[in-house]
Short mmCIF file of C-alpha atoms in Angstrom, two decimals:
data_model
loop_
_atom_site.label_atom_id
_atom_site.label_comp_id
_atom_site.label_asym_id
_atom_site.label_seq_id
_atom_site.Cartn_x
_atom_site.Cartn_y
_atom_site.Cartn_z
CA MET A 1 12.02 17.08 6.53
CA VAL A 2 13.29 20.77 4.04
CA LEU A 3 15.25 19.86 1.44
CA HIS A 4 18.23 22.61 -0.26
CA GLU A 5 16.19 24.75 -3.00
CA ALA A 6 18.52 22.63 -5.18
CA ALA A 7 17.13 18.90 -4.75
CA ALA A 8 13.69 20.39 -3.65
CA ALA A 9 14.34 22.12 -7.32
CA LEU A 10 14.80 18.62 -9.10
CA ASP A 11 12.95 15.74 -6.86
CA TRP A 12 9.88 18.10 -8.36
CA VAL A 13 11.91 17.43 -11.59
CA MET A 14 11.93 13.58 -11.54
CA ASP A 15 9.54 12.78 -10.24
CA LYS A 16 6.77 14.70 -12.97
CA SER A 17 8.96 12.68 -15.88
CA LEU A 18 8.48 9.47 -14.04
CA VAL A 19 10.90 8.40 -15.43
CA LEU A 20 13.72 9.59 -13.26
CA GLY A 21 11.20 9.21 -11.58
CA TYR A 22 10.10 6.03 -10.49
CA THR A 23 12.57 3.57 -12.48
CA LYS A 24 15.77 2.72 -10.45
CA ILE A 25 17.44 7.07 -11.39
CA GLY A 26 14.85 8.63 -8.38
CA PRO A 27 15.92 6.12 -5.13
CA ALA A 28 19.86 6.59 -6.69
CA VAL A 29 19.81 10.53 -7.09
CA ARG A 30 17.73 10.55 -3.62
CA ARG A 31 19.72 8.95 -1.73
CA ASN A 32 21.77 11.91 -1.78
CA TRP A 33 18.70 13.77 1.23
CA TRP A 34 16.28 11.89 2.16
CA PRO A 35 15.89 11.30 5.72
CA HIS A 36 17.91 8.62 7.65
CA ASP A 37 17.31 5.02 7.55
CA PRO A 38 15.77 3.50 10.75
CA VAL A 39 18.20 2.79 13.48
CA PRO A 40 19.39 -0.27 13.84
CA GLY A 41 16.79 -3.14 16.05
CA ALA A 42 14.50 -0.53 15.30
CA LEU A 43 11.34 -3.13 15.18
CA ILE A 44 12.55 -5.03 17.43
CA GLY A 45 9.97 -6.61 19.89
CA ARG A 46 6.86 -5.06 17.53
CA HIS A 47 5.05 -7.23 15.13
CA VAL A 48 4.34 -5.89 11.75
CA LEU A 49 1.28 -7.72 8.91
CA VAL A 50 2.01 -7.87 4.80
CA THR A 51 -0.79 -8.40 3.57
CA GLY A 52 0.35 -10.02 -0.32
CA ALA A 53 3.34 -11.36 1.26
CA SER A 54 4.58 -14.32 -0.67
CA GLY A 55 7.06 -13.30 -3.71
CA GLY A 56 7.92 -10.04 -4.87
CA LEU A 57 7.28 -6.33 -3.25
CA GLY A 58 5.27 -8.12 0.04
CA LEU A 59 8.17 -10.85 0.81
CA ALA A 60 10.81 -7.01 -0.30
CA THR A 61 8.94 -5.50 2.93
CA ALA A 62 8.89 -8.18 5.11
CA ARG A 63 12.26 -8.82 4.07
CA GLY A 64 13.35 -4.84 4.87
CA LEU A 65 10.60 -5.60 8.50
CA SER A 66 12.70 -8.37 9.44
CA ARG A 67 16.36 -6.59 9.63
CA LEU A 68 15.36 -3.92 11.68
CA GLY A 69 14.48 -7.14 13.86
CA ALA A 70 10.31 -7.13 13.18
CA ALA A 71 8.05 -10.41 14.21
CA VAL A 72 6.53 -10.56 11.03
CA HIS A 73 3.19 -11.62 9.93
CA LEU A 74 3.48 -12.91 5.95
CA THR A 75 -0.55 -13.65 4.08
CA GLY A 76 -1.42 -14.72 1.50
CA ARG A 77 -3.86 -16.99 -0.35
CA SER A 78 -1.35 -19.73 -1.16
CA ALA A 79 -0.22 -21.67 1.69
CA SER A 80 3.15 -22.92 0.28
CA ARG A 81 3.69 -19.95 -1.65
CA LEU A 82 3.91 -17.94 1.91
CA ASP A 83 5.88 -21.59 3.49
CA ASP A 84 8.74 -20.60 0.48
CA ALA A 85 8.56 -16.89 1.38
CA ARG A 86 9.03 -17.72 4.94
CA SER A 87 12.22 -20.08 4.19
CA LEU A 88 13.91 -16.97 1.90
CA LEU A 89 14.03 -15.04 4.48
CA LEU A 90 14.72 -17.19 7.50
CA GLU A 91 17.55 -18.32 4.71
CA GLU A 92 18.51 -14.52 4.50
CA GLN A 93 18.10 -14.58 9.15
CA PRO A 94 18.14 -18.17 10.51
CA LEU A 95 16.76 -16.01 14.13
CA ALA A 96 13.87 -14.56 12.42
CA ASP A 97 10.53 -14.12 14.31
CA VAL A 98 8.49 -15.16 10.60
CA THR A 99 4.82 -16.54 10.97
CA THR A 100 2.69 -17.66 8.26
CA HIS A 101 -0.81 -17.01 7.88
CA VAL A 102 -3.30 -18.53 4.89
CA ALA A 103 -5.70 -15.67 3.53
CA ASP A 104 -7.39 -13.90 0.89
CA VAL A 105 -7.93 -10.34 2.01
CA SER A 106 -10.81 -10.31 -0.80
CA ASP A 107 -13.26 -12.51 1.54
CA LEU A 108 -14.78 -10.14 2.69
CA ALA A 109 -16.69 -12.31 5.94
CA ALA A 110 -13.71 -14.33 6.25
CA THR A 111 -11.31 -11.39 6.72
CA ALA A 112 -13.26 -10.47 9.72
CA GLU A 113 -12.52 -13.60 10.96
CA PHE A 114 -8.49 -13.59 9.97
CA ALA A 115 -9.08 -10.39 11.68
CA ARG A 116 -10.50 -11.76 14.75
CA GLN A 117 -8.22 -13.69 15.00
CA PHE A 118 -5.55 -12.54 15.06
CA SER A 119 -5.91 -9.73 17.34
CA ALA A 120 -6.33 -12.22 20.37
CA GLU A 121 -3.70 -13.51 19.55
CA VAL A 122 -1.22 -10.47 19.20
CA PRO A 123 -3.50 -8.02 21.33
CA SER A 124 -0.64 -5.34 20.55
CA LEU A 125 -0.01 -4.97 16.78
CA HIS A 126 2.80 -2.17 16.05
CA ALA A 127 1.50 -1.89 11.28
CA VAL A 128 -0.12 -3.15 9.45
CA VAL A 129 0.92 -2.81 5.37
CA HIS A 130 -1.41 -3.95 2.64
CA ASN A 131 0.12 -5.08 -0.28
CA ALA A 132 -1.81 -8.16 -1.87
CA GLY A 133 -2.84 -7.21 -5.24
CA VAL A 134 -4.39 -8.71 -9.04
CA MET A 135 -4.98 -7.79 -11.67
CA PRO A 136 -7.47 -9.89 -13.38
CA PRO A 137 -7.46 -9.87 -17.25
CA LYS A 138 -11.18 -10.02 -17.50
CA ARG A 139 -14.30 -8.61 -15.14
CA THR A 140 -14.32 -10.57 -11.92
CA THR A 141 -16.40 -10.76 -8.86
CA THR A 142 -15.61 -12.81 -5.40
CA PRO A 143 -18.64 -14.98 -4.04
CA GLU A 144 -20.14 -11.91 -2.13
CA GLY A 145 -20.32 -10.43 -5.51
CA HIS A 146 -17.93 -7.19 -5.18
CA GLU A 147 -15.58 -6.89 -8.83
CA LEU A 148 -11.99 -8.16 -7.19
CA SER A 149 -9.40 -5.98 -7.61
CA LEU A 150 -12.38 -3.84 -5.87
CA ALA A 151 -12.52 -6.29 -2.78
CA THR A 152 -9.02 -6.53 -3.01
CA HIS A 153 -7.61 -3.38 -3.07
CA VAL A 154 -10.22 -1.52 -0.95
CA LEU A 155 -12.56 -3.87 0.52
CA GLY A 156 -10.85 -6.13 2.14
CA PRO A 157 -8.14 -4.16 4.17
CA HIS A 158 -10.82 -2.00 5.25
CA VAL A 159 -12.91 -4.70 6.97
CA LEU A 160 -9.31 -5.61 8.05
CA THR A 161 -7.92 -1.76 9.35
CA TYR A 162 -11.18 -2.09 10.91
CA GLY A 163 -11.55 -5.35 11.98
CA LEU A 164 -7.37 -4.72 13.87
CA ARG A 165 -8.28 -2.11 15.03
CA GLY A 166 -7.80 -2.34 18.98
CA SER A 167 -4.46 -4.91 18.91
CA LEU A 168 -2.73 -1.10 16.34
CA ALA A 169 -4.17 2.20 19.06
CA GLY A 170 -0.46 3.45 18.83
CA GLY A 171 0.12 1.49 16.20
CA ARG A 172 0.49 2.02 12.07
CA VAL A 173 -0.35 1.76 8.50
CA VAL A 174 0.43 1.37 5.27
CA LEU A 175 -1.10 1.18 1.88
CA VAL A 176 0.97 -0.38 -1.61
CA THR A 177 -1.21 1.05 -3.93
CA SER A 178 1.09 2.74 -7.76
CA GLY A 179 1.15 5.86 -9.83
CA GLY A 180 -0.70 5.10 -11.75
CA ALA A 181 -3.97 6.63 -9.31
CA TYR A 182 -2.97 9.84 -11.08
CA GLY A 183 -4.42 8.76 -13.94
CA GLN A 184 -8.12 8.41 -12.52
CA ARG A 185 -10.99 10.45 -11.33
CA LEU A 186 -12.34 8.90 -7.63
CA ALA A 187 -15.01 6.45 -9.76
CA ALA A 188 -17.27 7.47 -6.71
CA ASP A 189 -20.59 6.46 -9.01
CA ASP A 190 -19.50 3.11 -10.25
CA PRO A 191 -16.82 1.61 -7.79
CA GLU A 192 -17.84 -2.41 -8.85
CA TYR A 193 -17.00 -1.09 -12.68
CA THR A 194 -20.42 -1.89 -13.93
CA LEU A 195 -20.80 -0.05 -16.76
CA GLY A 196 -18.37 0.38 -19.99
CA ASP A 197 -15.97 -1.75 -21.55
CA TYR A 198 -13.67 -3.84 -18.88
CA SER A 199 -10.09 -2.82 -18.81
CA PRO A 200 -8.21 -4.47 -16.12
CA VAL A 201 -5.19 -1.79 -15.83
CA THR A 202 -7.74 0.25 -15.69
CA ALA A 203 -9.39 -0.89 -12.95
CA TYR A 204 -6.69 -1.29 -11.26
CA ALA A 205 -5.56 1.87 -11.38
CA ARG A 206 -9.48 2.70 -10.31
CA THR A 207 -8.27 1.28 -7.44
CA LYS A 208 -5.09 2.54 -6.49
CA ARG A 209 -6.91 5.91 -6.73
CA MET A 210 -9.57 5.21 -4.97
CA GLN A 211 -6.61 3.87 -1.94
CA LEU A 212 -5.10 7.54 -0.99
CA VAL A 213 -8.95 8.60 -0.52
CA LEU A 214 -9.65 5.79 1.98
CA THR A 215 -6.41 6.73 3.41
CA GLU A 216 -6.99 10.39 3.38
CA LEU A 217 -11.08 8.95 5.52
CA TRP A 218 -9.21 6.80 7.95
CA ALA A 219 -6.47 8.79 9.07
CA ARG A 220 -9.15 10.85 9.24
CA ASP A 221 -10.94 8.49 11.13
CA LEU A 222 -8.69 6.38 13.31
CA GLU A 223 -6.73 9.01 14.81
CA VAL A 224 -8.83 8.71 17.45
CA ASP A 225 -6.98 6.27 18.81
CA GLY A 226 -3.20 7.02 17.57
CA ILE A 227 -2.76 5.17 14.43
CA ARG A 228 -1.11 6.51 11.30
CA ILE A 229 -2.26 5.85 8.33
CA HIS A 230 -0.76 6.51 5.25
CA SER A 231 -0.06 5.17 1.29
CA MET A 232 3.48 4.89 -0.82
CA HIS A 233 3.39 3.66 -4.59
CA PRO A 234 7.00 1.33 -4.89
CA GLY A 235 7.93 3.17 -9.21
CA TRP A 236 8.25 0.75 -11.01
CA ALA A 237 9.56 -2.38 -9.79
CA ASP A 238 10.83 -5.18 -11.00
CA THR A 239 8.61 -7.77 -9.33
CA PRO A 240 5.69 -10.96 -11.34
CA GLY A 241 3.43 -7.75 -10.58
CA VAL A 242 4.68 -5.48 -13.27
CA THR A 243 6.53 -8.38 -15.46
CA ASP A 244 3.84 -10.80 -15.27
CA SER A 245 0.62 -8.18 -15.30
CA LEU A 246 1.82 -5.42 -17.52
CA PRO A 247 4.64 -7.76 -20.08
CA ARG A 248 4.87 -5.24 -22.75
CA PHE A 249 5.84 -2.08 -20.50
CA ALA A 250 8.17 -4.81 -18.63
CA ALA A 251 9.77 -5.68 -22.02
CA VAL A 252 10.53 -1.83 -22.75
CA THR A 253 12.13 -0.68 -19.54
CA GLY A 254 13.42 -3.64 -17.80
CA PRO A 255 17.35 -2.13 -17.59
CA LEU A 256 14.83 0.85 -16.14
CA LEU A 257 13.66 -1.32 -13.32
CA ARG A 258 13.63 -0.71 -9.37
CA ASP A 259 14.97 -4.40 -7.41
CA ALA A 260 11.87 -5.13 -5.47
CA ASP A 261 14.05 -4.05 -2.01
CA SER A 262 14.90 -0.81 -3.57
CA GLY A 263 10.62 -0.34 -4.80
CA ALA A 264 9.37 -1.17 -1.32
CA ASP A 265 11.91 0.43 0.46
CA THR A 266 9.34 4.04 2.00
CA ALA A 267 6.90 1.08 2.66
CA VAL A 268 9.24 -0.59 5.28
CA TRP A 269 11.27 3.23 6.40
CA LEU A 270 6.85 4.51 6.83
CA ILE A 271 6.93 1.76 9.69
CA ALA A 272 10.50 1.90 10.69
CA THR A 273 11.36 5.59 10.60
CA ASP A 274 10.85 8.11 15.19
CA ASP A 275 11.05 11.24 12.14
CA THR A 276 7.36 12.88 12.17
CA ILE A 277 5.44 12.27 9.20
CA GLY A 278 2.46 12.75 10.83
CA THR A 279 -0.52 10.56 8.95
CA GLY A 280 -3.25 10.47 5.95
CA GLY A 281 0.43 11.84 2.98
CA PHE A 282 0.88 9.87 -0.10
CA TRP A 283 4.89 9.03 -0.18
CA HIS A 284 7.53 7.72 -2.85
CA ASP A 285 11.14 7.62 -1.53
CA ARG A 286 10.90 9.02 1.43
CA ARG A 287 8.69 11.76 0.39
CA ARG A 288 5.07 13.00 0.76
CA ARG A 289 3.60 13.46 -2.62
CA PRO A 290 0.50 15.06 -4.02
CA THR A 291 -1.74 13.49 -4.75
CA HIS A 292 -3.00 14.58 -8.65
CA TYR A 293 -0.79 15.10 -10.67
CA ALA A 294 -2.42 18.30 -11.73
CA PRO A 295 -4.66 20.04 -10.30
CA ILE A 296 -7.36 18.03 -12.59
CA GLY A 297 -9.48 16.10 -11.80
CA VAL A 298 -9.78 16.81 -8.34
CA GLU A 299 -12.80 14.74 -5.77
CA THR A 300 -15.09 16.67 -4.21
CA PRO A 301 -16.08 16.19 -1.55
CA GLU A 302 -19.23 15.03 -2.27
CA GLN A 303 -18.05 12.34 -4.13
CA VAL A 304 -15.44 11.18 -1.47
CA GLY A 305 -18.97 11.10 0.83
CA ARG A 306 -21.08 8.96 -1.56
CA PHE A 307 -17.15 6.94 -1.46
CA TRP A 308 -16.54 6.23 2.26
CA ASP A 309 -20.73 5.49 2.06
CA PHE A 310 -20.15 2.82 -0.51
CA VAL A 311 -16.88 1.31 1.64
CA LEU A 312 -18.96 1.05 5.22
CA ASP A 313 -22.59 -0.44 3.18
CA ALA A 314 -20.36 -2.58 1.64
CA THR A 315 -18.05 -3.46 3.89
CA GLN A 316 -21.05 -3.34 6.76
CA GLN A 317 -19.31 -1.13 8.31
CA PRO A 318 -20.35 1.27 11.65
CA ALA A 319 -20.49 5.11 10.06
CA PRO A 320 -17.44 7.11 12.42
CA GLY A 321 -19.55 8.23 15.90
CA ALA A 322 -21.99 5.85 15.13
#
């Protein structure tokens, strides 16, 4: 969508100022010019899988998709929390089609098996929303030996996406990332965060930078199957991911935080829109955004190649075309 010159200038200022663009001010202003809403019932008869959907942005995304008629599949690590999430959705929409699946995306072997089973149950999948997220207080490794943030945000989503590749033909994939990616360079030489003092916030942001790169790699590789890949960031939303993991930040910004539905809006729109939006984009408030805040620290093709080789090796995936 091409904005009027004045709107484009204001949008740019809001995006660069962070507070204006990332808080609830952003959608309040941008609604005046952003693309139209998906038509009612846009997702009737279509299946969508949402990871990390037992609360926060994941649940809000599932709610938005369900309102558009999608058969929504919720995944998470806790059966009881998933049941609670399903009950909340059904309270609002008694006829909604909501299914729960206990799955831990950080467990790569289990995720590969889940993808095989899910593909057999749902051979035609419209979309996957990768929302599952963690921020461990200290460096933690999975039983398979991977740093937990990396496994949850990067390696697990890769295994799940490629495990569902056949079912997703012609469909869409959305990675829920973070504006925190702007503060990090691609850690191609130390993706497991083994060097230096571990910071949970840095670990989170590093993997979010990786997700932006992964979006472009997946888009290039999966275009042959007609699968469109996008990433988005929700801005600063009043969800447990912010209030529990970043309590000081939440205390300062509390009055300006978006609600979860506003944070999830772009993810829902990317899944449901009939607009021509291409593939490989990074989005916020229904508009494609640059992947770097400024033209510094941009990853080189060599760094991207090393990162891609690492992902393929760590997930035991064959190289494209192999």
